[in-house]
mmCIF file of C-alpha atoms in Angstrom:
data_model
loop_
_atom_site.group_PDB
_atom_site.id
_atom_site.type_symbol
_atom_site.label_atom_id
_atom_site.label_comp_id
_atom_site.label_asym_id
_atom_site.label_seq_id
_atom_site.Cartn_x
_atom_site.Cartn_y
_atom_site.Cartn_z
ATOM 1 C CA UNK A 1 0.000 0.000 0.000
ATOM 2 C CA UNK A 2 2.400 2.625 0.887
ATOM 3 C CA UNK A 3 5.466 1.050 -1.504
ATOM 4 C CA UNK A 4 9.271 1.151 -1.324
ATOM 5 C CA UNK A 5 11.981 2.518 -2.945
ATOM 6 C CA UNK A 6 11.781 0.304 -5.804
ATOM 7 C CA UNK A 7 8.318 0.882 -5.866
ATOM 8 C CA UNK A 8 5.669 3.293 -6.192
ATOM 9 C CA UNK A 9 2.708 2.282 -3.523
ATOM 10 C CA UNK A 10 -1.133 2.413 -4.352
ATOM 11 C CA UNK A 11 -2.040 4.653 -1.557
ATOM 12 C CA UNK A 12 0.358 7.317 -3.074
ATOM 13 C CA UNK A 13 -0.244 6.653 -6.516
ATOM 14 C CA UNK A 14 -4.109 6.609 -5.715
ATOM 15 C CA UNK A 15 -3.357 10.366 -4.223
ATOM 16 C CA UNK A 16 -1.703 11.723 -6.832
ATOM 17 C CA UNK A 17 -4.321 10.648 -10.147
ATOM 18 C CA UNK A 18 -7.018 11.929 -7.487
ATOM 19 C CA UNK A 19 -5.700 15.211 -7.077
ATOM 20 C CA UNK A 20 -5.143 15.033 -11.066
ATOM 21 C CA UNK A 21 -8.569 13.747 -11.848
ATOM 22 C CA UNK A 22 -10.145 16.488 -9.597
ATOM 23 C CA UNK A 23 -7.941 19.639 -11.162
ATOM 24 C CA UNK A 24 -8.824 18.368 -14.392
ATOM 25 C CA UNK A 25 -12.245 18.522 -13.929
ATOM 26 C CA UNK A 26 -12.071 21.893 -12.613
ATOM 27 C CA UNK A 27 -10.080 23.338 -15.641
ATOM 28 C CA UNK A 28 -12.240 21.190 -18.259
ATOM 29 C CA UNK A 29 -16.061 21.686 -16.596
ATOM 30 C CA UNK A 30 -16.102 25.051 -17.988
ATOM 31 C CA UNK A 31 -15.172 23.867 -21.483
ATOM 32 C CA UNK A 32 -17.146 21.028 -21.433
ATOM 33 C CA UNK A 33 -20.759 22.870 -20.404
ATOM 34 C CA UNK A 34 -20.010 25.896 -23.058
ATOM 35 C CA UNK A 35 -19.499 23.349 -25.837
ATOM 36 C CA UNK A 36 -22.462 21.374 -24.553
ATOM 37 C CA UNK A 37 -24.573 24.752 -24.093
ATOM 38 C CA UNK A 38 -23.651 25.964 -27.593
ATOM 39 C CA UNK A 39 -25.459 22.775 -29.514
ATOM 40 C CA UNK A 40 -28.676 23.322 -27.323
ATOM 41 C CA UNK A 41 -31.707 24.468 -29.151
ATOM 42 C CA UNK A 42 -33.860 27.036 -27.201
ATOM 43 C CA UNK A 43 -36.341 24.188 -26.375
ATOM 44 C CA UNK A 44 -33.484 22.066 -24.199
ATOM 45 C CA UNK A 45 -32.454 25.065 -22.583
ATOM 46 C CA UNK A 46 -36.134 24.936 -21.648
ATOM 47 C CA UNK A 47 -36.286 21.138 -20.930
ATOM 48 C CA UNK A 48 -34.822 21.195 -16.758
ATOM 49 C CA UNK A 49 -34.485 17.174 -17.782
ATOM 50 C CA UNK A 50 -31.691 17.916 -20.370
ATOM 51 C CA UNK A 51 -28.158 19.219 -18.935
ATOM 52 C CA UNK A 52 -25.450 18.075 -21.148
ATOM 53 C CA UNK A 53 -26.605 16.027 -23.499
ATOM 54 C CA UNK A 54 -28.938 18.060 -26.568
ATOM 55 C CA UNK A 55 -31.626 16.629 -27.661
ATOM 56 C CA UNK A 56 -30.575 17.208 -31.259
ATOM 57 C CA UNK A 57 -27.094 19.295 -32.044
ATOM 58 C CA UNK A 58 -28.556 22.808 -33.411
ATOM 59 C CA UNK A 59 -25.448 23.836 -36.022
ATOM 60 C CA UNK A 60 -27.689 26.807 -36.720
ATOM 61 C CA UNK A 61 -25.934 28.274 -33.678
ATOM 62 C CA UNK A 62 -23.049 28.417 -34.713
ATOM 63 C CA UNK A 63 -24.089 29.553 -38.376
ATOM 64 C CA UNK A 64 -25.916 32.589 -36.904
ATOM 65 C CA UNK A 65 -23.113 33.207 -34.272
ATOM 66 C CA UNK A 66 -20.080 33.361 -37.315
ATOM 67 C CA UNK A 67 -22.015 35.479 -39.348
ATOM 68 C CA UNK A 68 -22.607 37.971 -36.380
ATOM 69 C CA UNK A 69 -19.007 38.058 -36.018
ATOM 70 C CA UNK A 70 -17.953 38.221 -38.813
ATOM 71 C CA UNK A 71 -15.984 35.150 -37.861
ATOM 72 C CA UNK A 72 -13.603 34.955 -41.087
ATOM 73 C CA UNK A 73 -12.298 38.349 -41.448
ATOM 74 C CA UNK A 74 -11.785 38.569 -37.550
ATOM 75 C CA UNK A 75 -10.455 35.271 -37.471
ATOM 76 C CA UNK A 76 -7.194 36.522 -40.157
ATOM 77 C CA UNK A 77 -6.930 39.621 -38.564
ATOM 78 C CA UNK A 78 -6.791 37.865 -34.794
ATOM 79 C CA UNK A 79 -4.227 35.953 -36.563
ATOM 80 C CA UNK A 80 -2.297 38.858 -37.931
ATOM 81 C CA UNK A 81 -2.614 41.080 -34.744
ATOM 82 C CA UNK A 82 -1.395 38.316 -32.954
ATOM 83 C CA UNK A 83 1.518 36.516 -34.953
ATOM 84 C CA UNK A 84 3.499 39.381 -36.633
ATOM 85 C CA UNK A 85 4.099 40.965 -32.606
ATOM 86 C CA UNK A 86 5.254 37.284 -31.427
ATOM 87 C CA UNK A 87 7.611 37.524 -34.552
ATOM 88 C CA UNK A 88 8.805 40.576 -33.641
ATOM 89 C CA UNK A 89 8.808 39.740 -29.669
ATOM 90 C CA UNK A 90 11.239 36.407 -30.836
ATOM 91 C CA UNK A 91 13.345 38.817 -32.767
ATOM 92 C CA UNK A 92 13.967 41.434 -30.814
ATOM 93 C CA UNK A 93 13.784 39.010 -27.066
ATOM 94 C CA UNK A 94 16.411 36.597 -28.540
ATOM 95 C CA UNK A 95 18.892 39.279 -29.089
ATOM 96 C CA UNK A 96 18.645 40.980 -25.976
ATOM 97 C CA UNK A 97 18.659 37.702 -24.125
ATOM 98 C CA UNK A 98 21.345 36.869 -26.216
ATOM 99 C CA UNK A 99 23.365 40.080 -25.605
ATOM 100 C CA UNK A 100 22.773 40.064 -21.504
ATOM 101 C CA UNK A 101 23.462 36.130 -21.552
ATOM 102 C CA UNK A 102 26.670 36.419 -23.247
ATOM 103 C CA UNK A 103 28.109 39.706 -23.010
ATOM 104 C CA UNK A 104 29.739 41.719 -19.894
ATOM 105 C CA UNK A 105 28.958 45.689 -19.783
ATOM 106 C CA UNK A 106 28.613 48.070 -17.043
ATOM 107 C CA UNK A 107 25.333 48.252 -14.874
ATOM 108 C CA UNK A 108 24.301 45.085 -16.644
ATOM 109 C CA UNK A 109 22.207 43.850 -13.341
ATOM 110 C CA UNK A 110 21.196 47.364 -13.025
ATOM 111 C CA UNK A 111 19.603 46.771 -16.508
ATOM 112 C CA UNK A 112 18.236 43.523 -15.394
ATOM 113 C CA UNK A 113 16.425 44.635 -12.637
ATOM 114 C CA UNK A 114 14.917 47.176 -14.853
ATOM 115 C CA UNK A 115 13.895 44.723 -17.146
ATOM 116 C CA UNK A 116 12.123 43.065 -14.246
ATOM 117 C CA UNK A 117 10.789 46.066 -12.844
ATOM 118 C CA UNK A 118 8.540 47.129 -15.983
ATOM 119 C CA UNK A 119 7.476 43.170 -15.806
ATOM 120 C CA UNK A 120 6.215 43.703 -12.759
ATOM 121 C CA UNK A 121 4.971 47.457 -13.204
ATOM 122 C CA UNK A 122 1.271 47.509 -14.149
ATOM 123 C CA UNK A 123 0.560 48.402 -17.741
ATOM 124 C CA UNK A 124 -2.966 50.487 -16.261
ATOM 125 C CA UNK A 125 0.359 52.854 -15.581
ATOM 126 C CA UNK A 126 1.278 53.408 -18.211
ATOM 127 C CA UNK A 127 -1.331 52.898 -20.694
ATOM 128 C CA UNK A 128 -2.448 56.470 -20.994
ATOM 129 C CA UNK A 129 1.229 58.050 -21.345
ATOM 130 C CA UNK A 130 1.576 55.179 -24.188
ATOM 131 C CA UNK A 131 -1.781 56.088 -25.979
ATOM 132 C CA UNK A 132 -0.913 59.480 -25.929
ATOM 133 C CA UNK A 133 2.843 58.617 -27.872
ATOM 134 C CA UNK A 134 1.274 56.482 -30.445
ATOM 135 C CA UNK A 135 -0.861 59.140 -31.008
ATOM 136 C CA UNK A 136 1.756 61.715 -31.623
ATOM 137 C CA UNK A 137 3.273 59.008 -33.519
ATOM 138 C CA UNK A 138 0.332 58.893 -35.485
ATOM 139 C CA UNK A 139 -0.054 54.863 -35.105
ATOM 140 C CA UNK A 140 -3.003 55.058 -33.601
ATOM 141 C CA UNK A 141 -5.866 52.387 -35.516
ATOM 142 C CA UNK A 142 -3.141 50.734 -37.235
ATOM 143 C CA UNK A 143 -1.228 46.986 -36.178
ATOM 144 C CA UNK A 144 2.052 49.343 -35.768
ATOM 145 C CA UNK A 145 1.226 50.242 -32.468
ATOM 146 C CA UNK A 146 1.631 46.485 -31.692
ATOM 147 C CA UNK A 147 5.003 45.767 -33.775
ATOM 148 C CA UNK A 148 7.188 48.697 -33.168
ATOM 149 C CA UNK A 149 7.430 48.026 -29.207
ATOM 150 C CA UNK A 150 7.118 44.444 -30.288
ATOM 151 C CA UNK A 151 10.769 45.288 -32.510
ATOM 152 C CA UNK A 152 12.242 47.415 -29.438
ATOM 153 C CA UNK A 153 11.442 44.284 -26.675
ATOM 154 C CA UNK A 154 8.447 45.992 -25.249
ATOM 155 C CA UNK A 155 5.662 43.992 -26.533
ATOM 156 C CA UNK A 156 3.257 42.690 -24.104
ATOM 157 C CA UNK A 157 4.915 40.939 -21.346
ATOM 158 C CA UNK A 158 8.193 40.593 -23.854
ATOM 159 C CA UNK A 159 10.256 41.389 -20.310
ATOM 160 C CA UNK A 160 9.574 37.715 -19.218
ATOM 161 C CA UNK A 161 10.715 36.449 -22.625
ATOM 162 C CA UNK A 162 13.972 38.497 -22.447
ATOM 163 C CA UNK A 163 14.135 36.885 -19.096
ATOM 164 C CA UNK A 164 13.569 33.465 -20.589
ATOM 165 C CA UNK A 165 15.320 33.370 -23.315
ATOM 166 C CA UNK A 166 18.513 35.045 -20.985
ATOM 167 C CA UNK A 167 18.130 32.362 -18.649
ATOM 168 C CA UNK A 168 18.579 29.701 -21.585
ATOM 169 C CA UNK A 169 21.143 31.097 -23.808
ATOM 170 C CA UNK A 170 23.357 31.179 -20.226
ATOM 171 C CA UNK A 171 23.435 27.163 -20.446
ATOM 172 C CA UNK A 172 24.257 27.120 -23.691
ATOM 173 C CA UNK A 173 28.297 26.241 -23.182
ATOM 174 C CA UNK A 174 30.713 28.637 -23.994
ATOM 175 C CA UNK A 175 33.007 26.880 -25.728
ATOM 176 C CA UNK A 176 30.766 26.057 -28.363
ATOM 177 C CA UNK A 177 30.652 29.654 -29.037
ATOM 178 C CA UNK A 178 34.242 30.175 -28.785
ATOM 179 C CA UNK A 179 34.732 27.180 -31.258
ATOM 180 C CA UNK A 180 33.081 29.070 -33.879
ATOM 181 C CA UNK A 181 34.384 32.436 -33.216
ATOM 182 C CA UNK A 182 38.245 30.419 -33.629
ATOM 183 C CA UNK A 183 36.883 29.172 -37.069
ATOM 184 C CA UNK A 184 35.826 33.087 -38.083
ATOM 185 C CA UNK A 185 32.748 33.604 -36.752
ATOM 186 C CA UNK A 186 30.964 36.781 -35.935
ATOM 187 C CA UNK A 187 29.070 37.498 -32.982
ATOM 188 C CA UNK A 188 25.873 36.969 -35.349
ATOM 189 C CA UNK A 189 26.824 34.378 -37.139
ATOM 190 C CA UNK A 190 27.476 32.566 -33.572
ATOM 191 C CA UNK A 191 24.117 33.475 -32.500
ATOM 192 C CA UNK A 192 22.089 32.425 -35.857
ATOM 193 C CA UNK A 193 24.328 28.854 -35.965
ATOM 194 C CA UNK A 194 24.770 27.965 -33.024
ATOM 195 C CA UNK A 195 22.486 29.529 -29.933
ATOM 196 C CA UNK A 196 19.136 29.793 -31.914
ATOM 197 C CA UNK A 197 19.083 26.313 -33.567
ATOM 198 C CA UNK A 198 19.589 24.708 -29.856
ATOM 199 C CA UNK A 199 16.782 27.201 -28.056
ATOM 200 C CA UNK A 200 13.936 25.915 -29.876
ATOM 201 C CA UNK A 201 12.336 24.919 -26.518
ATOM 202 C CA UNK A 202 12.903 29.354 -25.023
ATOM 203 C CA UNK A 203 11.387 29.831 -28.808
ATOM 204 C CA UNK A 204 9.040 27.154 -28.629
ATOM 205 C CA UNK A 205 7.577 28.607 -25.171
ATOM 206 C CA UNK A 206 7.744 32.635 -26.060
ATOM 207 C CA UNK A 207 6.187 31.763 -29.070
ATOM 208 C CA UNK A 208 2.955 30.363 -27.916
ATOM 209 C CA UNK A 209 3.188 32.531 -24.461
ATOM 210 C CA UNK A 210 3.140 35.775 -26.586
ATOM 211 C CA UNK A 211 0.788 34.390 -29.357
ATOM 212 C CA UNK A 212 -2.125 33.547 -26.698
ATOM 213 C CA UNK A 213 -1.213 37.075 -24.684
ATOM 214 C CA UNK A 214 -1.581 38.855 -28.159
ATOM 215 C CA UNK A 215 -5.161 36.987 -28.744
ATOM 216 C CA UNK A 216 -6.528 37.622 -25.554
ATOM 217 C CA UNK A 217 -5.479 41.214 -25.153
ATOM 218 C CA UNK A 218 -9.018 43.001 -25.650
ATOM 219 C CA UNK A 219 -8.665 45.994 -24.114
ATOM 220 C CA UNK A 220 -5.678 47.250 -25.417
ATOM 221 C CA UNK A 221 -6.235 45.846 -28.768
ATOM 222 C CA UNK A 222 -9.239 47.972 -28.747
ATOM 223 C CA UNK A 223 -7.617 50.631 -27.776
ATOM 224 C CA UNK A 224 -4.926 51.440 -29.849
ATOM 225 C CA UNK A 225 -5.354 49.079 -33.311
ATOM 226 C CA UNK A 226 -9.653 48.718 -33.192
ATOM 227 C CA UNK A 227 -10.008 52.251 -32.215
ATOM 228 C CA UNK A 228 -11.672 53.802 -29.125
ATOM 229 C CA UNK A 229 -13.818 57.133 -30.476
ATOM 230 C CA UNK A 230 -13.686 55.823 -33.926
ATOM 231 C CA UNK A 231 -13.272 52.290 -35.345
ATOM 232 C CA UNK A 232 -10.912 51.328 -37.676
ATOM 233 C CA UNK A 233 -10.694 48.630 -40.257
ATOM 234 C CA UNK A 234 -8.673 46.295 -37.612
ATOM 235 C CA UNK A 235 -10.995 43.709 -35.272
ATOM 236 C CA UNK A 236 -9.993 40.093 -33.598
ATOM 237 C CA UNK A 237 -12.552 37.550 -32.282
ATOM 238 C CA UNK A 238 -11.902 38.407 -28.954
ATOM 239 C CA UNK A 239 -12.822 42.054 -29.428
ATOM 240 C CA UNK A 240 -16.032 40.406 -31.843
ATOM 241 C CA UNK A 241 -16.799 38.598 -28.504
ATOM 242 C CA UNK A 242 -17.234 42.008 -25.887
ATOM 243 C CA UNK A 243 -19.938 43.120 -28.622
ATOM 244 C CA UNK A 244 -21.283 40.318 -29.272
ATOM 245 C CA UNK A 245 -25.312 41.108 -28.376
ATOM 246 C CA UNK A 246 -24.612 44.073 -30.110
ATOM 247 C CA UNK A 247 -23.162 43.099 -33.172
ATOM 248 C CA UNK A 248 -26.006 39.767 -33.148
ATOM 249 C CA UNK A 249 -28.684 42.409 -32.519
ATOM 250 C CA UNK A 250 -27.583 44.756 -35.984
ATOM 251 C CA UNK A 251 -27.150 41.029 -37.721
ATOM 252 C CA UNK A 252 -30.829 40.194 -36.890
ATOM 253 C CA UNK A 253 -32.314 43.693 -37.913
ATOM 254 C CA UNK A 254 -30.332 42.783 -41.395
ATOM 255 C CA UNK A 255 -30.463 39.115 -41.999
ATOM 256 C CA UNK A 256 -33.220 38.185 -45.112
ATOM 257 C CA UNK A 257 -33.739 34.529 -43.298
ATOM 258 C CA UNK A 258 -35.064 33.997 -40.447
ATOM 259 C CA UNK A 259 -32.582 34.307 -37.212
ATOM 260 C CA UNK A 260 -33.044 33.279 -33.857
ATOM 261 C CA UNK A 261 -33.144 35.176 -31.341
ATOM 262 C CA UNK A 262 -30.167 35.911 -28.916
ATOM 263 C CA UNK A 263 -30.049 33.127 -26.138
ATOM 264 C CA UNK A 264 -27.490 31.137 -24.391
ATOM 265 C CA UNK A 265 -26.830 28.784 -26.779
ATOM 266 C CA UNK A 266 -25.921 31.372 -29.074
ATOM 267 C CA UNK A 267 -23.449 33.385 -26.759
ATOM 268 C CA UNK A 268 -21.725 29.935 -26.256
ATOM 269 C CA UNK A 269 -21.549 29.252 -30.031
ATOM 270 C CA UNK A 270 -19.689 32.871 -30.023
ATOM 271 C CA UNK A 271 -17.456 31.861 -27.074
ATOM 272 C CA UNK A 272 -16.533 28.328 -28.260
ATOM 273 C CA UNK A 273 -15.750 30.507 -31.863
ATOM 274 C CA UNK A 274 -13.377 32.658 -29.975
ATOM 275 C CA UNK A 275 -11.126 30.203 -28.324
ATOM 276 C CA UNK A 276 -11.293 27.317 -30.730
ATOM 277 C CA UNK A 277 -8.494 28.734 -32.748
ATOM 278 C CA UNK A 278 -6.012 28.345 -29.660
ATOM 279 C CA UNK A 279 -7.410 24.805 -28.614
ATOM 280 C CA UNK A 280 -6.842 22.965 -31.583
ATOM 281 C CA UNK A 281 -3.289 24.864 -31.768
ATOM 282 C CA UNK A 282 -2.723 23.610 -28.277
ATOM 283 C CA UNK A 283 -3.905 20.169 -29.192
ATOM 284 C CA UNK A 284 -1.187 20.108 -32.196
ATOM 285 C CA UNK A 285 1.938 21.845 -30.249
ATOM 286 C CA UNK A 286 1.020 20.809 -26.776
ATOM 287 C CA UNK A 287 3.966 17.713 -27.051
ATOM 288 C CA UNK A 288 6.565 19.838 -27.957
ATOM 289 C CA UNK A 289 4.831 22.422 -25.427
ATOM 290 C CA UNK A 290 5.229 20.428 -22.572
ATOM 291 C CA UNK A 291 8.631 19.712 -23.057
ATOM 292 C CA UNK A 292 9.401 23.257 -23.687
ATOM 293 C CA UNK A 293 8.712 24.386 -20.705
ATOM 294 C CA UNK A 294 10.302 20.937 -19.077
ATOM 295 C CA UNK A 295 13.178 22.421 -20.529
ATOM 296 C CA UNK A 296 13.024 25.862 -19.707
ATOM 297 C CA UNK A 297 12.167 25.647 -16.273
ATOM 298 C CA UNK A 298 9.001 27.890 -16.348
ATOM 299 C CA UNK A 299 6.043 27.597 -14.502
ATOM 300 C CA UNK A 300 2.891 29.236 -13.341
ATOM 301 C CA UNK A 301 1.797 30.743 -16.357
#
């Protein structure tokens, strides 16, 4: 019951898949009831008898729900606003990682600590100061005011990538670098053949870190790409989502079949929409995920 060294015992074992089983549940319940919700006709959600199950699944849901959102056209741009910054972030967080990793210079933990600092710092802070630059800058309403900090390491969160991709490029050994600097080498040649083919796991894990940050980010999307007193040509799903009732309401008024009206069912067709993208990318990666951040020592996140 309780094992040996050799040997795990049942009573531990029986523990440990218990206190997996139960988190589990509590991460996939929500999931499970949305995508059960969002097949449910408006007579199950009258039945009390029927909870998960539908009686029949209602597609038309999700038909009416796509159209509302415009689901293709946000779905490339949530794609765009999202994957050209996490280029950028990998860019521009790989060479300052690189540079503080492998290079000596005065006040280097002083810049460290900064790096941390405006990690830490809340971004409320400094969001109107920043809206007020990219307006002077006259990036306001365009995907630039997402790439250029993206390019100078201050994308969302990019201080924890710096930080991560630092923290790997210090394990890489030294003398693999100084083997190719002794066969002519540059500095950048070193770092493009030798320290970013072996950091796929730091560019593995920044990549889909800074790729889901980009997705979810509503509010600042909307406020300096979508447009706060005046909307520009630039959406996302998520931002699709916060008006959704609106947006399902002025599809109603101008549909020429007939469309049901706004329910439950719908708003869960919307949400399921939303987030499938990032599920079935997490269902392809999640292998090389996992090991990723196995490898790069990160957790919590």
């Amino acid at each position: 019951m309780l094992g040996s060294k050799e040997r795990e015992g049942f009573l531990k074992m029986f523990v440990i898949y218990a206190l997996l089983i139960c988190i589990g549940f509590i991460y996939l319940y929500p999931i499970l009831h949305m995508v059960s919700t969002s097949f449910m006709s408006l007579d199950d959600l009258l039945d009390s008898s029927i909870n998960w199950i539908p009686s029949s699944f209602n597609l038309a849901n999700y038909r009416q729900a796509a159209k509302s959102m415009d689901f293709w056209k946000s779905l490339v741009q949530s794609i765009i606003l999202a994957g050209v910054p996490t280029l950028c972030n990998l860019l521009s967080c790989g060479l300052i990682g690189y540079g503080l990793a492998r290079f000596e210079f005065p006040c280097k933990k002083l810049v460290i600590a900064i790096i941390v600092f405006t990690f830490v710092l809340p971004s409320q802070i400094t969001m109107i100061p920043t809206y007020v630059l990219y307006s002077n800058m006259r990036i306001l309403g365009t995907i630039w005011a997402f790439i250029l900090p993206s390019l100078l390491g201050m994308g969302i969160n990019a201080p924890i990538f710096i930080l991560i991709f630092w923290q790997f490029f210090r394990q890489v050994p030294k003398v693999l670098i100084e083997a190719a600097q002794i066969d002519g080498a540059g500095y950048l040649k070193s770092f493009l053949r030798i320290s970013v083919p072996s950091a796929a796991p730091a560019i593995i894990t920044v990549s889909l870190f800074s790729f889901v940050w980009y997705w979810n980010e509503a509010y600042l999307t909307k406020m300096y790409v979508h447009g706060v007193t005046s909307t520009t040509g630039w959406t996302s799903l998520v931002i699709q989502l916060d008006a959704f009732a609106t947006n399902y309401n002025s599809y109603a008024q101008t549909a020429t079949s007939a469309v049901t009206s706004l329910n439950e069912s719908i708003n869960m067709a919307g949400t399921t929409l939303s987030i499938l993208p990032l599920l079935l990318m997490y269902l392809i990666l999640q292998r090389y995920f996992v090991e990723s951040i196995d490898r790069t020592g990160i957790t919590g996140e």
